[in-house]
Structure formats: C-alpha cells, structure tokens
XYZ file of C-alpha atoms in Angstrom:
325
model
C 17.988 251.185 105.943
C 17.303 249.360 109.329
C 17.053 251.448 112.368
C 19.654 251.111 115.100
C 18.560 249.389 118.255
C 18.856 252.585 120.255
C 16.422 254.288 117.961
C 13.614 251.811 118.093
C 10.354 252.719 119.777
C 10.973 256.464 119.454
C 8.333 258.968 118.319
C 8.806 260.389 114.877
C 10.584 257.300 113.565
C 13.436 257.333 116.019
C 15.416 260.182 114.503
C 17.623 258.768 111.777
C 18.763 262.218 110.510
C 22.283 263.426 111.115
C 20.927 265.657 113.835
C 19.792 262.603 115.664
C 23.265 261.146 115.405
C 24.747 264.335 116.851
C 22.183 264.141 119.725
C 23.424 260.654 120.572
C 27.045 261.828 120.421
C 26.173 264.773 122.668
C 24.690 262.500 125.236
C 27.728 260.269 125.111
C 29.965 263.270 125.478
C 28.266 264.475 128.600
C 26.381 267.527 127.201
C 22.932 267.778 125.779
C 21.018 270.042 123.407
C 18.112 269.937 125.812
C 17.735 272.501 128.545
C 18.362 271.509 132.154
C 14.718 272.233 133.037
C 12.111 270.763 130.658
C 8.445 271.378 130.358
C 6.174 268.531 129.387
C 2.559 268.562 128.143
C 1.148 265.133 128.877
C -2.398 264.833 127.706
C -3.064 268.495 128.574
C -1.421 268.416 131.983
C 1.749 270.481 132.295
C 4.872 269.159 134.229
C 8.125 270.950 134.832
C 11.083 268.852 135.863
C 14.793 268.365 135.394
C 16.126 266.620 132.373
C 18.172 264.266 134.537
C 14.867 263.089 136.038
C 13.279 261.971 132.766
C 16.428 260.222 131.594
C 17.061 258.446 134.996
C 16.014 255.014 133.724
C 18.255 253.879 130.864
C 16.561 252.455 127.785
C 13.162 253.791 128.778
C 11.076 255.734 126.167
C 11.831 259.073 127.889
C 15.557 258.229 128.075
C 15.562 257.669 124.356
C 13.575 260.783 123.592
C 15.746 263.040 125.706
C 19.134 261.581 125.177
C 19.088 260.016 121.687
C 17.176 262.752 119.790
C 17.336 266.435 119.184
C 14.804 268.922 120.655
C 13.637 269.809 117.150
C 12.663 266.158 116.381
C 10.154 265.875 119.345
C 6.531 267.068 119.067
C 5.639 270.263 120.877
C 2.467 272.147 121.737
C 1.590 275.695 120.822
C 3.645 277.039 123.741
C 6.799 275.026 122.842
C 6.430 272.342 125.533
C 7.263 268.808 124.676
C 4.038 267.014 124.045
C 3.164 263.375 125.034
C -0.271 262.014 124.059
C -0.770 259.914 127.253
C -2.840 260.094 130.397
C -1.739 263.340 132.052
C -3.088 262.529 135.561
C -1.386 259.154 135.797
C 1.903 260.551 134.573
C 2.596 262.199 137.861
C 3.137 258.700 139.324
C 5.446 257.908 136.421
C 7.396 261.088 137.239
C 7.458 260.307 140.998
C 8.914 256.877 140.202
C 11.599 258.408 137.921
C 12.728 260.764 140.728
C 13.731 258.090 143.244
C 12.767 254.741 141.675
C 10.246 254.109 144.426
C 6.564 253.143 143.995
C 4.334 255.117 146.389
C 0.599 255.115 145.703
C -2.403 256.293 147.804
C -4.006 253.721 150.148
C -7.103 253.395 147.980
C -5.867 253.631 144.426
C -8.276 252.297 141.757
C -6.129 252.913 138.696
C -3.372 250.275 139.095
C -4.360 248.611 135.819
C -4.123 251.706 133.791
C -0.927 252.817 135.578
C 0.611 249.469 134.698
C -0.293 250.057 131.076
C 1.372 253.510 131.198
C 4.540 251.950 132.733
C 4.646 249.446 129.926
C 4.263 252.260 127.322
C 7.114 254.294 128.824
C 9.189 251.070 128.888
C 9.661 250.984 132.710
C 9.762 247.187 133.320
C 10.524 247.304 137.001
C 7.622 249.644 137.722
C 5.310 247.495 135.570
C 6.449 244.407 137.492
C 5.819 246.049 140.897
C 2.309 247.095 139.831
C 1.514 243.642 138.605
C 2.661 242.207 141.953
C 0.512 244.677 143.877
C -2.476 243.713 141.929
C -1.921 240.040 142.555
C -1.551 240.678 146.243
C -4.673 242.786 146.349
C -6.650 240.031 144.660
C -5.389 237.425 147.078
C -6.415 239.559 150.132
C -9.861 240.278 148.858
C -12.753 238.170 150.460
C -13.764 235.342 148.252
C -17.420 236.484 148.394
C -16.659 239.677 146.612
C -14.940 238.147 143.531
C -16.545 234.888 142.537
C -15.162 235.044 138.966
C -11.890 236.298 137.616
C -13.550 239.199 135.669
C -13.600 241.380 138.785
C -10.300 243.351 138.785
C -8.429 243.456 142.028
C -7.985 247.196 141.985
C -11.591 248.108 141.194
C -14.700 247.984 143.439
C -16.787 244.830 142.628
C -20.100 245.389 140.856
C -23.274 245.082 142.992
C -24.226 241.940 141.073
C -21.226 240.070 142.480
C -22.694 240.426 146.055
C -24.752 237.282 145.904
C -24.702 233.933 147.665
C -21.875 231.449 147.215
C -22.771 228.172 145.566
C -24.213 225.662 148.043
C -22.891 222.121 148.369
C -26.252 220.624 147.416
C -25.657 220.503 143.607
C -25.798 222.575 140.456
C -29.451 223.716 141.088
C -28.470 225.239 144.443
C -25.450 226.828 142.869
C -27.355 228.613 140.152
C -30.092 230.092 142.271
C -28.881 232.852 144.504
C -30.591 232.932 147.919
C -31.403 236.248 149.603
C -30.223 234.780 152.877
C -27.366 232.676 151.564
C -24.691 235.466 151.643
C -24.168 236.640 155.205
C -21.731 238.786 157.075
C -20.019 237.444 160.292
C -22.816 239.004 162.298
C -25.510 237.163 160.415
C -26.797 240.009 158.321
C -26.761 240.362 154.489
C -23.373 240.928 152.920
C -23.526 244.540 151.742
C -21.070 247.241 150.718
C -20.713 250.074 153.279
C -22.848 252.441 151.114
C -25.708 250.031 150.471
C -29.053 250.472 152.209
C -30.843 247.466 153.618
C -34.167 248.791 152.377
C -32.966 250.417 149.095
C -34.730 249.350 145.880
C -32.785 246.483 144.329
C -29.978 246.899 146.900
C -28.738 250.166 145.376
C -26.818 252.757 147.345
C -28.712 255.394 149.226
C -27.333 258.855 149.941
C -27.249 262.529 148.945
C -25.723 264.452 146.006
C -25.514 268.228 145.950
C -25.436 270.059 142.582
C -24.142 273.676 142.672
C -23.578 276.380 140.092
C -22.560 280.051 139.961
C -24.161 282.406 137.484
C -24.248 286.110 136.825
C -26.290 288.515 134.702
C -26.314 292.280 134.027
C -29.419 294.600 134.190
C -29.375 298.024 132.645
C -31.877 300.842 132.577
C -34.520 298.916 130.641
C -34.588 296.154 133.216
C -35.666 292.831 131.728
C -35.347 294.086 128.111
C -31.641 294.838 128.696
C -30.842 291.762 130.853
C -27.715 290.025 129.676
C -27.365 286.512 131.057
C -24.111 284.709 131.145
C -24.083 280.933 130.688
C -23.313 278.633 133.562
C -19.559 278.097 133.557
C -19.314 274.996 135.685
C -21.706 272.684 137.551
C -20.165 271.279 140.682
C -20.971 267.812 142.243
C -20.614 267.114 146.028
C -21.220 263.828 147.732
C -19.907 260.297 147.990
C -17.532 259.342 145.240
C -19.280 256.048 144.369
C -22.611 257.703 144.089
C -21.393 260.520 141.853
C -19.680 258.060 139.459
C -22.739 255.828 139.370
C -25.083 258.723 138.380
C -22.874 260.778 136.070
C -20.399 258.172 134.703
C -18.136 259.468 131.927
C -19.710 262.963 132.070
C -18.105 263.463 135.564
C -14.717 265.334 135.631
C -12.556 263.906 138.324
C -9.380 265.761 137.490
C -9.373 267.866 140.612
C -9.681 264.783 142.885
C -8.621 261.749 140.995
C -7.574 259.454 143.826
C -10.616 259.719 146.059
C -11.718 256.210 147.389
C -15.217 255.093 146.536
C -16.669 255.431 150.117
C -15.160 258.851 150.757
C -16.805 262.253 150.124
C -15.642 264.962 147.754
C -16.637 268.486 146.822
C -14.175 268.832 143.981
C -15.934 267.078 141.067
C -17.687 268.959 138.275
C -19.598 267.965 135.142
C -18.467 268.120 131.568
C -21.632 269.663 130.415
C -23.295 273.062 131.323
C -26.977 272.242 131.396
C -28.653 271.947 134.810
C -31.613 270.091 133.286
C -29.276 267.447 131.948
C -27.939 266.869 135.481
C -31.434 266.746 136.875
C -32.439 264.202 134.177
C -29.637 261.901 135.151
C -30.415 262.182 138.850
C -34.065 261.417 138.281
C -33.231 258.366 136.075
C -31.084 257.079 138.921
C -33.912 257.378 141.396
C -32.930 260.609 143.154
C -35.440 263.279 144.164
C -34.887 266.982 145.053
C -34.937 267.428 148.842
C -33.960 271.077 149.155
C -32.333 274.053 147.402
C -30.920 277.386 148.340
C -29.447 280.358 146.620
C -27.546 283.513 147.533
C -26.899 286.596 145.453
C -24.831 289.816 145.448
C -25.085 292.948 143.334
C -22.392 295.362 142.110
C -22.600 298.413 140.035
C -21.190 298.387 136.538
C -18.493 301.012 136.982
C -16.961 299.055 139.797
C -16.528 296.143 137.349
C -15.469 298.306 134.402
C -18.956 298.284 132.800
C -21.569 301.058 131.973
C -22.461 303.467 134.738
C -26.123 302.406 134.847
C -25.657 298.622 134.806
C -26.078 296.417 137.842
C -24.202 293.086 137.798
C -25.863 290.324 139.815
C -23.962 287.209 140.870
C -25.756 284.208 142.417
C -24.734 280.820 143.798
C -27.371 278.081 143.902
C -27.266 274.529 145.319
C -29.762 271.732 144.834
C -29.721 268.798 147.253
C -30.913 265.356 145.907
C -31.444 262.221 147.884
C -32.198 258.622 147.271
C -33.631 256.386 149.971
C-alpha cells in the first residue's frame, strides 16, 4: 500500500496504523494527543518547549511528527522524552527559528554549513534558503587573498596554507612559486592572521594554553598504604579558541562554549579524555613547552564528608601553563 503524501518522510515509516489516522483526525479537529508542553532529547541535549512551537511550520518534519502521528509511534529515551538523533547544539537555532520565524545568529558563527544541513533535514526550506544566502554574502565579502580557491568555505576560517602570494602577471612560473614577500597587507607587512607570529616556526600561531584539573584522595591511619585516589574527572582547557582546536582537535569538547569565535579566549572547554599525559603529549607535538604550574589544596576530615572518623580527604586544583613562541 502506498503511503499518503502527509505521511512521507516521517520516522517509523510515517505511521500507517489506525492510530496514526486518528492522530491526523485529532489534529484536524483542533485537539491533539500530545501534551501542551513537550520534552525533546536531541542528540543528548534536552529541550522543553510548547507543542505549538514545534508545529509552527506546516509540512516540516516536526509538524508531521507532532500533528500526524500518535505519541506512541515516536521514539523516546529512557525518561520518556521524544528522541531525535540530530545535532543537539545546533537544534537550539532550529527551535529559535520555529518560535518567531526569524534567523538570528551570533556575529561570528562558524557552523552555517552544518546548520543549513539541519534545516534541510527538518524540512525548513525558508531557513535553509536564508542560510545559503548568508553563506554567499559572507564569501563575497571576504578578501580575495584569503580564499584563492573555492574549497575554502565562507563560514570557516581559512587554513594557513591559503595565506600565500597571489599569482603574479609574469606567467605560469611566477604563479606557481609563492613569494615570501608577494602577499602584503596595506601597511606593507606580510599578510597574517591576527594570531600568527612573525617569527613563529612555519608561520604557526603563538600563544598560551592552560590545562587545569581537580583531584581528590583520602588518607586513613596507615597513611600511604591506605591512600585512596580518585581519578581525574575532567581536564579543562583555557586559552584562545583557535589554538585549543589546533592542538586538541576532535578530542576537545566545545559543548559549553560552542559559538566562540576563533580569535577570542575561553575558559569553558574541556577534554574528552582523562589522562594528563595524553594532553601533555599533544601539546608537545604541537610545539608547546611548559612555562609554569601551580597547585592549591584543602583538607577535610572524613566525618564532615560522611566518611570514617580517622580519614582525611584532600582536594587539590592544579594548573599547567604551556606556551609556544
């Protein structure tokens, strides 16, 4: 049996059961089996919103899910929230658009390509069109020296390899050999990104990155024999956004500060692994060296923390400062 047009593109096959038909009839009749306040789990991020918000754009994927299907037909997580296996951090911009049909993004937003893909998935053609137009406008306004070929996306910072001389008018030989003095800023100096150092090795960025972690351990009567160490729960990263992404790449968790521009500083990143030595290895491979470190500690007696009377619980916070000239 062919699916009706209104059921195409829906999760779980579009809901061809009688319950789905009753859901469509309910929507047409002005009432719904869904609660007025709906909870969504989008890629692990929880959103709470009104049902009228998610169905505000007719014929969109969310409109079909929450007006043409029954709640029992939609996937849920372990806590009963409706589950969508999409990018949870970008979904907040989708939800903002559904609220008032306006597109408002941060001034430096590097995720336009991915957000456009999310808009297309949720079947929001007007939002996808606006994002495409914004990308074209950003590409047109970028200086030509920064995007010599079309492979550089308009909403992403250009790789350092693109900061080379423009082809000269003297022929193919001059065009294929970049000159160290051929690419100049209006003041006559080399054309560099704001975070590049003139004397850095290979033109790489110079700067500082601070690694921090908090740890604790318990010592009883037998001192070292009874010491109970707790593993490091989280390693934090502080410094310039571009530097942190260059060094740690995919192992960097940006969820607490996803919209930070490349040349701004942040203290909200942390690593996806819990081994300090792994972080040190990455920094060393990137040319960083340790410049300083500091640590503080406090002590509390076990009974105050609900532990044995003779135990002492030590808590410490340590920071390591790395620099690259």
